[in-house]
Short mmCIF file of C-alpha atoms in Angstrom, two decimals:
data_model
loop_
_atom_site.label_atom_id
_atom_site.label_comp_id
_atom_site.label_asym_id
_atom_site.label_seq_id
_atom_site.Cartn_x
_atom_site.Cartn_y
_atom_site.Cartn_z
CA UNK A 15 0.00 0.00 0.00
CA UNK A 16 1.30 3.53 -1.05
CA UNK A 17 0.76 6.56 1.44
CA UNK A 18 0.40 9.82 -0.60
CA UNK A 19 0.99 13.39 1.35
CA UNK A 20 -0.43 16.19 -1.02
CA UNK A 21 0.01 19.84 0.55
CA UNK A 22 -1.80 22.76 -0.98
CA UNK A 23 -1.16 26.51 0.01
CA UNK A 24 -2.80 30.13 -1.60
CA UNK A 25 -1.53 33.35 -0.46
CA UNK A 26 -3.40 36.28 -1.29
CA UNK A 27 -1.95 39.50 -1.35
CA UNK A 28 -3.52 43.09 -1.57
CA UNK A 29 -2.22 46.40 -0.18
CA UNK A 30 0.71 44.58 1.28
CA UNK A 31 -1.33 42.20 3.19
CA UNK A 32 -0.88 38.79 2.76
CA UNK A 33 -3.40 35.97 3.43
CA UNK A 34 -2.32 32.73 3.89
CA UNK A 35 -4.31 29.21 3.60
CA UNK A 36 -3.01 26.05 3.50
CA UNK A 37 -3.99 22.43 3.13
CA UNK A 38 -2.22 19.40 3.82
CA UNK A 39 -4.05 15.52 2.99
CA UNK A 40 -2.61 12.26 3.78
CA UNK A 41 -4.16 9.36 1.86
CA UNK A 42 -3.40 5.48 0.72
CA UNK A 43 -3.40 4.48 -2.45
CA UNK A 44 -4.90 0.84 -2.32
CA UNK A 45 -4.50 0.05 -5.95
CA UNK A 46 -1.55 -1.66 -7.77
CA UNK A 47 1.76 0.24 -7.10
CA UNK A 48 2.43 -1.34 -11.34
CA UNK A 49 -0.61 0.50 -12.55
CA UNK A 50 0.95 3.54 -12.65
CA UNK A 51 -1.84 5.27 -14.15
CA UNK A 52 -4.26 4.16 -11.31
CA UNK A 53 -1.83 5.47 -8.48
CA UNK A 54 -1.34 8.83 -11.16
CA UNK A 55 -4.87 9.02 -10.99
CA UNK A 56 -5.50 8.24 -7.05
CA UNK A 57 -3.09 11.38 -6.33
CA UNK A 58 -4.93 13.51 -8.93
CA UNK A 59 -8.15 13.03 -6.91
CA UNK A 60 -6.30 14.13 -3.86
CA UNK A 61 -5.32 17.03 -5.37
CA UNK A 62 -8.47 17.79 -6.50
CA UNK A 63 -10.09 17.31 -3.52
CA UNK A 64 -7.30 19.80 -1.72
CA UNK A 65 -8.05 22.11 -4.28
CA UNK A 66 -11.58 21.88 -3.89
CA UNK A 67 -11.79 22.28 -0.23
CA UNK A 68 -8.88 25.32 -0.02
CA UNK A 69 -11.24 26.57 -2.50
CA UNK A 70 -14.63 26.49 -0.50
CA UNK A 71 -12.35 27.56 2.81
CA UNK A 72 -11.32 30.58 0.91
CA UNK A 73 -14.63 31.22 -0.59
CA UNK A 74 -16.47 30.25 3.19
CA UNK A 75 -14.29 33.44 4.52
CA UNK A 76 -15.91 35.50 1.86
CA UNK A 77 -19.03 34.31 2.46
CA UNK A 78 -19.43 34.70 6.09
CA UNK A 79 -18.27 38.59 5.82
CA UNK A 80 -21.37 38.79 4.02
CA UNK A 81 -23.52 37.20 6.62
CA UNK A 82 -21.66 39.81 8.76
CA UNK A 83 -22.12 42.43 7.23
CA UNK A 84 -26.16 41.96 7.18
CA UNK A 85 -26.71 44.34 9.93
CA UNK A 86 -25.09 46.73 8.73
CA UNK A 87 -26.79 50.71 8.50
CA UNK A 88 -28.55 50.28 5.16
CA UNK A 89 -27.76 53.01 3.05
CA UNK A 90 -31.41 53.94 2.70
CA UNK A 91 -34.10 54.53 5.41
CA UNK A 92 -36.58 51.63 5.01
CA UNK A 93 -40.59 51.81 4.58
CA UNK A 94 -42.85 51.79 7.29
CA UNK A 95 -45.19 48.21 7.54
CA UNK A 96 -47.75 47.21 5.30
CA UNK A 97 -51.40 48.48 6.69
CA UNK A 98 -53.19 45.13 6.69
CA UNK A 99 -55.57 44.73 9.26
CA UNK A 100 -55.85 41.01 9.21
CA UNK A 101 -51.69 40.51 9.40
CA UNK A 102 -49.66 40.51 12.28
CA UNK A 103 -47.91 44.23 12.08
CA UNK A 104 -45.26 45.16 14.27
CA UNK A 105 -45.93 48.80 16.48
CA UNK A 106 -43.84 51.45 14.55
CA UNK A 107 -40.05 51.23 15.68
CA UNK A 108 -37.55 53.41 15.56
CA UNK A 109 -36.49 52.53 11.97
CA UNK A 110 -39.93 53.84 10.54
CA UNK A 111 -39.30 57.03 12.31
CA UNK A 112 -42.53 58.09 13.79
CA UNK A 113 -40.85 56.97 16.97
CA UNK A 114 -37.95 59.00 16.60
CA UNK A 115 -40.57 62.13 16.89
CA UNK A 116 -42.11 60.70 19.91
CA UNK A 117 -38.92 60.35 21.54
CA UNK A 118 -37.85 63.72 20.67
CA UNK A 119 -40.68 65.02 22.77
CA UNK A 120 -39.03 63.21 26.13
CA UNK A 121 -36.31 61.42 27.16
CA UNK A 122 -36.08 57.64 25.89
CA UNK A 123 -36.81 54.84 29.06
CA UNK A 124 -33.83 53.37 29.69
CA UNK A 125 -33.38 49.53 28.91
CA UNK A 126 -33.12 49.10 32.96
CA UNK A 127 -36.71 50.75 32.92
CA UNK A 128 -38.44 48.47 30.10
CA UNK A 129 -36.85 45.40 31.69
CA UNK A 130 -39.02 46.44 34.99
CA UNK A 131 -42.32 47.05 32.86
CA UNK A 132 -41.60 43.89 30.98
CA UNK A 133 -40.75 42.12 34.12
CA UNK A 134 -44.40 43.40 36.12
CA UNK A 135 -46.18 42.38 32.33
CA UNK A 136 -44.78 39.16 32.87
CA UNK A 137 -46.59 38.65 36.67
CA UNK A 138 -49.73 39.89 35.21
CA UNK A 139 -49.15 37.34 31.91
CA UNK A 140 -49.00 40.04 29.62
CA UNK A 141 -46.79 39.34 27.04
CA UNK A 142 -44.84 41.87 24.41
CA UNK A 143 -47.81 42.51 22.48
CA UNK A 144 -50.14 41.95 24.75
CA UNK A 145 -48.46 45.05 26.74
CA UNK A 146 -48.58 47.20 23.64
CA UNK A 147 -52.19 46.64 24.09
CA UNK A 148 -52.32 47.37 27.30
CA UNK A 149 -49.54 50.92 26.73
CA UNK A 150 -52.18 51.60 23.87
CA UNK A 151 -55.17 52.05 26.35
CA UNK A 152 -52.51 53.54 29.09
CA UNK A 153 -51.78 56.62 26.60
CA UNK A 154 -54.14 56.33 24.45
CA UNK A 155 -51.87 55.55 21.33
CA UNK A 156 -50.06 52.85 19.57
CA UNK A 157 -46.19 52.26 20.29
CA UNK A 158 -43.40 50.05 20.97
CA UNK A 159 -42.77 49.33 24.30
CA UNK A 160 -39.09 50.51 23.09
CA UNK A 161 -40.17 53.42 22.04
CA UNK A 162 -41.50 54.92 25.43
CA UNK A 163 -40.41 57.98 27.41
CA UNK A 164 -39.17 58.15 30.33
CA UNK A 165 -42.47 59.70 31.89
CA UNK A 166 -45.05 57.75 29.58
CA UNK A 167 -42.93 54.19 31.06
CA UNK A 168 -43.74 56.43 34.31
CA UNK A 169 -47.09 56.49 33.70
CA UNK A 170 -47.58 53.03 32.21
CA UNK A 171 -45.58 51.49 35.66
CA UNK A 172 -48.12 53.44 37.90
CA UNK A 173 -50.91 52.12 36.16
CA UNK A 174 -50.31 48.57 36.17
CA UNK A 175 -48.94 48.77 39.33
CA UNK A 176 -52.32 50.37 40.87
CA UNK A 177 -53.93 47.71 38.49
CA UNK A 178 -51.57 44.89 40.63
CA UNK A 179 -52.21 46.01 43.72
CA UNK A 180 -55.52 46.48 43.78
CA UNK A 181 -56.26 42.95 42.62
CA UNK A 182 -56.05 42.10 46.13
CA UNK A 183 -58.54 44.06 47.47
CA UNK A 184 -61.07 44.08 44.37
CA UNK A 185 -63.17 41.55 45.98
CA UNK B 19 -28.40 49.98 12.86
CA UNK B 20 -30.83 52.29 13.16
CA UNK B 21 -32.19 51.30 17.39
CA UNK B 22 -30.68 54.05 19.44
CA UNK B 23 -30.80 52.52 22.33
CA UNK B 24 -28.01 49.98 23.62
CA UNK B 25 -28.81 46.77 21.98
CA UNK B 26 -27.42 43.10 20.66
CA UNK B 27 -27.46 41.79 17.07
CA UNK B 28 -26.94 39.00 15.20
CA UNK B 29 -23.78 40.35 13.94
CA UNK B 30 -22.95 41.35 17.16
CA UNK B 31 -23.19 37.91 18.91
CA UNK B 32 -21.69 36.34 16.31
CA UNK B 33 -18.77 38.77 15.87
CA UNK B 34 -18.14 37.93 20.11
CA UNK B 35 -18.26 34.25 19.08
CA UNK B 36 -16.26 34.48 16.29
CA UNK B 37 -13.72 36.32 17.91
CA UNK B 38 -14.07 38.67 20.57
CA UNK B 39 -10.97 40.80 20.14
CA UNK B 40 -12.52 42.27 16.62
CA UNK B 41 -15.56 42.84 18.87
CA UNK B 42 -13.94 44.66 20.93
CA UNK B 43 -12.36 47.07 18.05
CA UNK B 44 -14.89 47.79 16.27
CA UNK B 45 -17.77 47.96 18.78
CA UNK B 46 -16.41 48.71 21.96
CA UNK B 47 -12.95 51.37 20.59
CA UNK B 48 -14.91 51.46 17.44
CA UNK B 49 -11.73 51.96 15.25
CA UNK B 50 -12.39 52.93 11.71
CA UNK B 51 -12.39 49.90 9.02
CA UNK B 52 -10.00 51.17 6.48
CA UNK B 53 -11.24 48.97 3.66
CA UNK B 54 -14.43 46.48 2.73
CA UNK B 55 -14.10 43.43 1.04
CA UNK B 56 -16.13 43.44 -1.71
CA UNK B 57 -18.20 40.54 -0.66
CA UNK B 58 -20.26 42.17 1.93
CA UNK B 59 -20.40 45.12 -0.47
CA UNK B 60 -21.57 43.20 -3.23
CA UNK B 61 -24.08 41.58 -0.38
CA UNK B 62 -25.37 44.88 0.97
CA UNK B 63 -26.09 46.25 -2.73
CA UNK B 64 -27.83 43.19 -3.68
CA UNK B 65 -30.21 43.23 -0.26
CA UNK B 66 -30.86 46.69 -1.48
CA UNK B 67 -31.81 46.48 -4.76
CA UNK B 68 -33.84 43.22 -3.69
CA UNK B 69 -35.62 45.29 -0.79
CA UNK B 70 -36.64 47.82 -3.34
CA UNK B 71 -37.89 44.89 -5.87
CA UNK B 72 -40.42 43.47 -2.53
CA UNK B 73 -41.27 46.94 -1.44
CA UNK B 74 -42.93 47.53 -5.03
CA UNK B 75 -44.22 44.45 -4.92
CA UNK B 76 -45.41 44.56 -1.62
CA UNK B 77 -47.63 48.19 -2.98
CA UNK B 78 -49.17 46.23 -6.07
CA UNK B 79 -46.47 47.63 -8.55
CA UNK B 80 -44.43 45.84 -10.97
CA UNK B 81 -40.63 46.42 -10.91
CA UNK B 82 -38.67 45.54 -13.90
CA UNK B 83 -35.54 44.33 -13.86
CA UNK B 84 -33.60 47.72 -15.46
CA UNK B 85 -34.65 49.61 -12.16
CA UNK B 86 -33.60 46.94 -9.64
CA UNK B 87 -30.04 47.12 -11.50
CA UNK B 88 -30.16 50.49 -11.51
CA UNK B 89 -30.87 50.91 -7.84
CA UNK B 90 -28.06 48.23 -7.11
CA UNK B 91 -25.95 50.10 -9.20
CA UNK B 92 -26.35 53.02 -7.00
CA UNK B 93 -26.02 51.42 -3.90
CA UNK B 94 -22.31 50.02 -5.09
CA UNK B 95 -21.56 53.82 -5.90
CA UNK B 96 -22.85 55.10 -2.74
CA UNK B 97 -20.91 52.07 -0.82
CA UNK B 98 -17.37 53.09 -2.94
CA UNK B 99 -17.83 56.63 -2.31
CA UNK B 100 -17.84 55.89 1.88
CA UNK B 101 -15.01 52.90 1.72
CA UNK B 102 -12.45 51.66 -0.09
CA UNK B 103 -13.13 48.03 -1.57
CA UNK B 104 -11.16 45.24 -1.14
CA UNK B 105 -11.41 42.92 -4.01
CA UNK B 106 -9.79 39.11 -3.64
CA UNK B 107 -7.55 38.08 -6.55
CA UNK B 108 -9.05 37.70 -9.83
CA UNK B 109 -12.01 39.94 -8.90
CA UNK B 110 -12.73 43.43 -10.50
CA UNK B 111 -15.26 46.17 -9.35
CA UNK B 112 -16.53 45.25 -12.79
CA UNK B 113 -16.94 41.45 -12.68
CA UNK B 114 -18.11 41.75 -9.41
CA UNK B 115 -21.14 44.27 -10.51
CA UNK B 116 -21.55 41.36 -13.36
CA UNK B 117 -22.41 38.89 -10.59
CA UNK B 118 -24.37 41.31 -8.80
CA UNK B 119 -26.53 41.77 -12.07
CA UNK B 120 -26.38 37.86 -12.56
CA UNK B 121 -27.67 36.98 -8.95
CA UNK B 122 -30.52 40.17 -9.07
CA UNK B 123 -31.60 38.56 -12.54
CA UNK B 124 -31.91 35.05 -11.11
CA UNK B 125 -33.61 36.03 -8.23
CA UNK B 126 -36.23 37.99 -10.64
CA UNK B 127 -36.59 35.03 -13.10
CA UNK B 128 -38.51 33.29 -9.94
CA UNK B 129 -41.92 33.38 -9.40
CA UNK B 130 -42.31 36.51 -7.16
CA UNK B 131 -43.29 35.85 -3.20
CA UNK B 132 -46.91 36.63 -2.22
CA UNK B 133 -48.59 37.82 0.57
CA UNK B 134 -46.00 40.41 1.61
CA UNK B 135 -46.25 41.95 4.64
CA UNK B 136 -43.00 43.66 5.36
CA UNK B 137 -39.98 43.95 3.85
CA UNK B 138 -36.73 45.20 5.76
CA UNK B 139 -38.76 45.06 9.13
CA UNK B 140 -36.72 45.92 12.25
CA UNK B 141 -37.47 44.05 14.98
CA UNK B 142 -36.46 44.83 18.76
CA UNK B 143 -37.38 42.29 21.29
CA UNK B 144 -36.48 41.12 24.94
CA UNK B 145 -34.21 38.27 25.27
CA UNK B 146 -34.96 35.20 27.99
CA UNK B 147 -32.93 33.16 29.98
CA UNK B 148 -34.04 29.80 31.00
CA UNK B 149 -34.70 31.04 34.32
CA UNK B 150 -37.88 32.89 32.14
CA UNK B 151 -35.84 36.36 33.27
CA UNK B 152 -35.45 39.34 30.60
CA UNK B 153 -32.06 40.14 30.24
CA UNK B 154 -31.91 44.14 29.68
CA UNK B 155 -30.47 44.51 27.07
CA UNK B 156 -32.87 44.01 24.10
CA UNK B 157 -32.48 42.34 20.68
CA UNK B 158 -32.74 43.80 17.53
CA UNK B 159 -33.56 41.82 13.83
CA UNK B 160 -33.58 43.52 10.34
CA UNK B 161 -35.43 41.38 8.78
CA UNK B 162 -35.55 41.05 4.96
CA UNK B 163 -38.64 40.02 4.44
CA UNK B 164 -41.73 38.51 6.06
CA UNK B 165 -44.36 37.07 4.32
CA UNK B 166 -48.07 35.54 5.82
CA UNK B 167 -48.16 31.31 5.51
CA UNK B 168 -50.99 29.04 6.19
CA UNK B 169 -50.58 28.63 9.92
CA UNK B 170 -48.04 31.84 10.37
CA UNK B 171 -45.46 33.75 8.94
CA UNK B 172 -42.20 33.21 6.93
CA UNK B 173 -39.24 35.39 7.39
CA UNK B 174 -37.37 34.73 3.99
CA UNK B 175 -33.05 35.52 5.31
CA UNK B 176 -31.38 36.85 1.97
CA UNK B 177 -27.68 35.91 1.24
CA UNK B 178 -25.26 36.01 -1.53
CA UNK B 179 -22.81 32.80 -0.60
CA UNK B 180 -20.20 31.47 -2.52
CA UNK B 181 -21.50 27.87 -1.80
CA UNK B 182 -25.08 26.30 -1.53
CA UNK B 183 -25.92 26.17 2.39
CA UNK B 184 -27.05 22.29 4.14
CA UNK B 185 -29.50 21.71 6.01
CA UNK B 186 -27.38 21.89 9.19
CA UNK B 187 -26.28 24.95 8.67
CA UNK B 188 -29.97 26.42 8.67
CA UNK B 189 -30.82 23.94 11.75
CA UNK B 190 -27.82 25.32 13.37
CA UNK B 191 -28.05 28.87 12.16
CA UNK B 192 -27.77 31.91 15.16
CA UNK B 193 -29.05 33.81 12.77
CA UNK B 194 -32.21 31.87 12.10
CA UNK B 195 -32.42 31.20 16.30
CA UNK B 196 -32.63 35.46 16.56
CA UNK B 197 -34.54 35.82 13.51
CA UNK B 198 -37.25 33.39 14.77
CA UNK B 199 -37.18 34.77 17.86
CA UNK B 200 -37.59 38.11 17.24
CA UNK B 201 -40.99 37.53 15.10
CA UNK B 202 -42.75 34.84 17.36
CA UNK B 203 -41.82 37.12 20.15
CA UNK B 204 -43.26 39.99 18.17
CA UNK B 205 -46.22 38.23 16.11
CA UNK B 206 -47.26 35.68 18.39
CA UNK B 207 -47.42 33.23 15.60
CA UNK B 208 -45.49 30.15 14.16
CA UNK B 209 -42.57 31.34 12.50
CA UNK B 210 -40.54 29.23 9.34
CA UNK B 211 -37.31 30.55 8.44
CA UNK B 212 -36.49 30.38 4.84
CA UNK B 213 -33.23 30.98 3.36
CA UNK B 214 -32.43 32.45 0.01
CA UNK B 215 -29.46 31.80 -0.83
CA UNK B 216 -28.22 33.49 -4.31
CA UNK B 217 -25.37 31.26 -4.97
CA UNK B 218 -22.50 33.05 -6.18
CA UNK B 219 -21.35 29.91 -9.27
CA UNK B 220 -20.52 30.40 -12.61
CA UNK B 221 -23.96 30.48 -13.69
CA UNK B 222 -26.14 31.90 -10.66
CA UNK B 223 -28.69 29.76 -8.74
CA UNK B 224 -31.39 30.25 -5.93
CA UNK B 225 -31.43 27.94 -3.30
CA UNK B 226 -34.04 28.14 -0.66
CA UNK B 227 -33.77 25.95 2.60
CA UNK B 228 -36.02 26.46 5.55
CA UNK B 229 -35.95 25.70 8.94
CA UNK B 230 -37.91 26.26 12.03
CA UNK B 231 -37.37 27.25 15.58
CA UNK B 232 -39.43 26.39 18.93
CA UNK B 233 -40.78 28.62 21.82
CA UNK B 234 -38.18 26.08 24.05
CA UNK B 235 -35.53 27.23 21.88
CA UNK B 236 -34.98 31.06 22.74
CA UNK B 237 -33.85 30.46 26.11
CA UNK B 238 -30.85 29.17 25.19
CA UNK B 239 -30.07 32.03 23.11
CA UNK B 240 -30.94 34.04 25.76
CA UNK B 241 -28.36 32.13 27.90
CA UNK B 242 -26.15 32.54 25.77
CA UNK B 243 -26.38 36.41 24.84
CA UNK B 244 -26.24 36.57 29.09
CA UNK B 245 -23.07 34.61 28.90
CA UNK B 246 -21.16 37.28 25.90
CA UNK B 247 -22.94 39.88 28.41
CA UNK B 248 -20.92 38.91 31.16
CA UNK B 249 -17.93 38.25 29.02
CA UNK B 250 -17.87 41.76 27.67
CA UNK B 251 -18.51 43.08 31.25
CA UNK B 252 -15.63 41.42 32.68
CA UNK B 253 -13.46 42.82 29.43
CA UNK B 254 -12.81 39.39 28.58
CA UNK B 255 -11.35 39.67 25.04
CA UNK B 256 -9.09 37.50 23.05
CA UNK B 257 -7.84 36.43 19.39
CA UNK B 258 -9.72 33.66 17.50
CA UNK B 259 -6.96 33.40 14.84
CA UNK B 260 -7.19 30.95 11.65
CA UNK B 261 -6.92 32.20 8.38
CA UNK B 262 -11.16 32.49 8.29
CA UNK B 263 -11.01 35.18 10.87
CA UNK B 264 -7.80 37.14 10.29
CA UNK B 265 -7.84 36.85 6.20
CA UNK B 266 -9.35 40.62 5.46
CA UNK B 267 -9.78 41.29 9.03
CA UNK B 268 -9.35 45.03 8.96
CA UNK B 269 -7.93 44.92 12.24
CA UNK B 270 -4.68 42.70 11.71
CA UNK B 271 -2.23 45.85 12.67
CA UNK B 272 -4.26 46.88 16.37
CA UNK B 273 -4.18 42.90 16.89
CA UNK B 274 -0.17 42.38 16.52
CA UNK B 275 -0.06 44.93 18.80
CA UNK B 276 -2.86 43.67 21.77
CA UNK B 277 -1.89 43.94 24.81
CA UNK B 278 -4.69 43.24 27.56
CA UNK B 279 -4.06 45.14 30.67
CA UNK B 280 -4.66 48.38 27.90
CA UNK B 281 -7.90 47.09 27.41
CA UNK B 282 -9.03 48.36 31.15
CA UNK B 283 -8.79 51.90 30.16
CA UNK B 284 -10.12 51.97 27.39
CA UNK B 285 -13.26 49.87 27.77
CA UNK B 286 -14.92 52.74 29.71
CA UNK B 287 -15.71 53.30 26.45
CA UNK B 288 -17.80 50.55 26.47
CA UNK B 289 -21.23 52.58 28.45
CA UNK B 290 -19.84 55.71 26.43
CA UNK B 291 -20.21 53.86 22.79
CA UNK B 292 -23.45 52.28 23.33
CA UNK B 293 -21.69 49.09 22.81
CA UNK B 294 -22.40 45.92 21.69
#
């Protein structure tokens, strides 16, 4: 039996940087060392297969930049969600922008803050939207839970808290 | 991003995982990226021009193919104007607006998807631990498109890859895990993940591969966003090098010279920046 070592290496180079990727493959060669043409062959499929996988590895980096890069800004401000009534819609975030005017009437609620309000929604088995819901009757509009002020999270605490505590005593 | 407030990402996540030393220069120092590698330019102007395509579709209009090009013609411009592109060997800004083209015309030569409901929908969301505690910082998802199924909704994931993806790779996608939960947590509904892959071969194919995620399955990605949380907290940041992560890696100079008793000072940064 033969054992072949076939050892591929790339090195890119741009603006004086250098990349570097190797490969190295150790394989047998099970046919008969006399058929030269069969061991010629065995080796080319190696190399092939090196080839083939520095390839992919090379082409993988590339690829997963892109999958990095998916979050990036986009270059454009997007449009705000389709109006259907019958289709789940999110509340306007801060990418649509009518938040952004919101906010610019108050202070933003910190992420400490919503993680309270989410917390208390959670005793009272409110979920996310189910919250929204409840900010919507609170203040008498539609918004994000994210999106809040400092005084309307204020405002939204109080009132589920009174709502909490008086649970209790509504007998 | 466009969430103002202090926030995780995909990319973010995966940047910590991937290694969190270029996490911690460009989100927490935030040192300018020199160049781009054409890839994720090439990526971004192809999301673009395929976000305008589903937005006119979304509205009832018809978009031909011209205008798409055109509008991912401008977003290359607009990209080369703000950095300077790194192309890999053999590659040209002109063959690689050819494969743009070829991938935009590919994905138009498919029936179009129906029952739109957003396109380019940002998403921000609460994270859980399995302790069924919100973490405080939130989540945020751009998603590319979501569109209304039988018994839900399907967020369609846009990518331009180099190679077809496997089915493991969507099963065992972080992207997919935030994606889906991001939209059940928002929607309330069943969520599918479906990938479309524009394959990046000689001649151009769409692949699509789904995959779906369980309400038991975003506490474990809310364990592990507490876990980076804590990491980042406790400045714990290191090189991940192999050729994948330091090939193009715009930050191969500040990482020869790391040192990581400097990193104390500067990571006040950290509540300065807004970071991750």
């Amino acid at each position: 039996m033969l054992k072949v070592n076939v050892g591929l290496s790339r090195k890119l180079t741009h603006n004086y940087n250098s990349h570097g990727f190797s490969i190295n493959l150790e394989g047998e060669i099970c046919t008969d060392r006399n058929d030269a043409e069969a061991v010629v062959d065995r080796i080319q499929e190696l190399y092939d297969l090196s080839e083939e996988a520095l390839q992919r590895q090379i082409e993988r980096y590339e690829s997963d930049s892109a999958i990095a890069s998916r979050d990036e800004p986009p270059a454009t401000p997007t449009m705000p969600p389709a109006k259907q009534d019958s289709s789940p819609t999110p509340k306007a975030t801060s990418g649509n922008g009518a938040p952004h005017n919101r906010i610019a009437g108050g202070e933003p609620a910190t992420n400490k803050q919503i993680q309270f309000l989410l917390t208390l929604a959670k005793r009272m088995k409110l979920t996310k939207p189910k919250l929204e819901k409840r900010i919507e009757q609170i203040l008498g509009q539609s918004i994000d839970v994210y999106d809040l002020t400092k005084r309307d999270a204020g405002i939204v605490l109080d009132s589920l808290t009174d709502k909490q505590e008086a649970k209790p005593n509504g007998r | 991003m466009r969430c103002f407030r202090r926030h995780w990402s995909y990319s973010a996540i995966n940047q910590y995982l991937r290694c969190p030393l270029q996490y911690y220069f460009e989100r927490v120092l935030r040192l300018p990226k020199p160049t781009v590698g054409s890839g994720l330019v090439l990526g971004g102007a192809v999301h673009e021009a395929l976000a305008y395509y589903h937005n006119k579709l979304r509205k009832g209009h018809v978009a031909n193919i011209q205008k798409v090009e055109r509008v991912f013609a401008q977003a290359w411009i607009s990209r080369e104007a703000d950095q300077q592109i790194q192309y890999k060997r053999g590659d040209t800004r002109v063959s690689q607006l050819a494969v743009g083209i070829g991938l935009l015309e590919t994905y138009l030569q498919q029936p179009p998807p129906k029952n739109i409901l957003h396109v380019e929908q940002e998403l921000i969301v609460p994270l859980v631990n399995s302790q069924g505690e919100f973490l405080e910082t939130p989540l945020v998802a751009v998603l590319d498109l979501i569109t209304s199924s039988d018994d839900g909704i399907k967020v369609h994931e846009l990518k331009t890859s180099a190679r077809s993806y496997g089915q493991f790779d969507v099963d065992t996608s972080l992207q997919a895990s935030c994606y889906a939960h991001a939209s059940r947590s928002q929607f309330e509904v069943p969520v599918e993940v479906e990938f479309a892959v524009l394959v990046k071969t000689k001649t151009p194919k769409l692949q699509r591969i789904s995959t779906v995620r369980f309400q038991e399955d975003s506490p474990r990605l809310g364990d592990l966003v507490e876990n980076i949380e804590r990491a980042v907290q406790l400045e714990i940041y290191y090189p991940i090098e192999s050729p994948l992560n330091c090939s193009g890696c715009p930050f191969r100079e500040p990482c020869r010279e790391w040192a990581p008793h400097r990193i104390s000072s500067a990571h006040q940064q950290l509540e300065l920046n807004g970071a991750p």
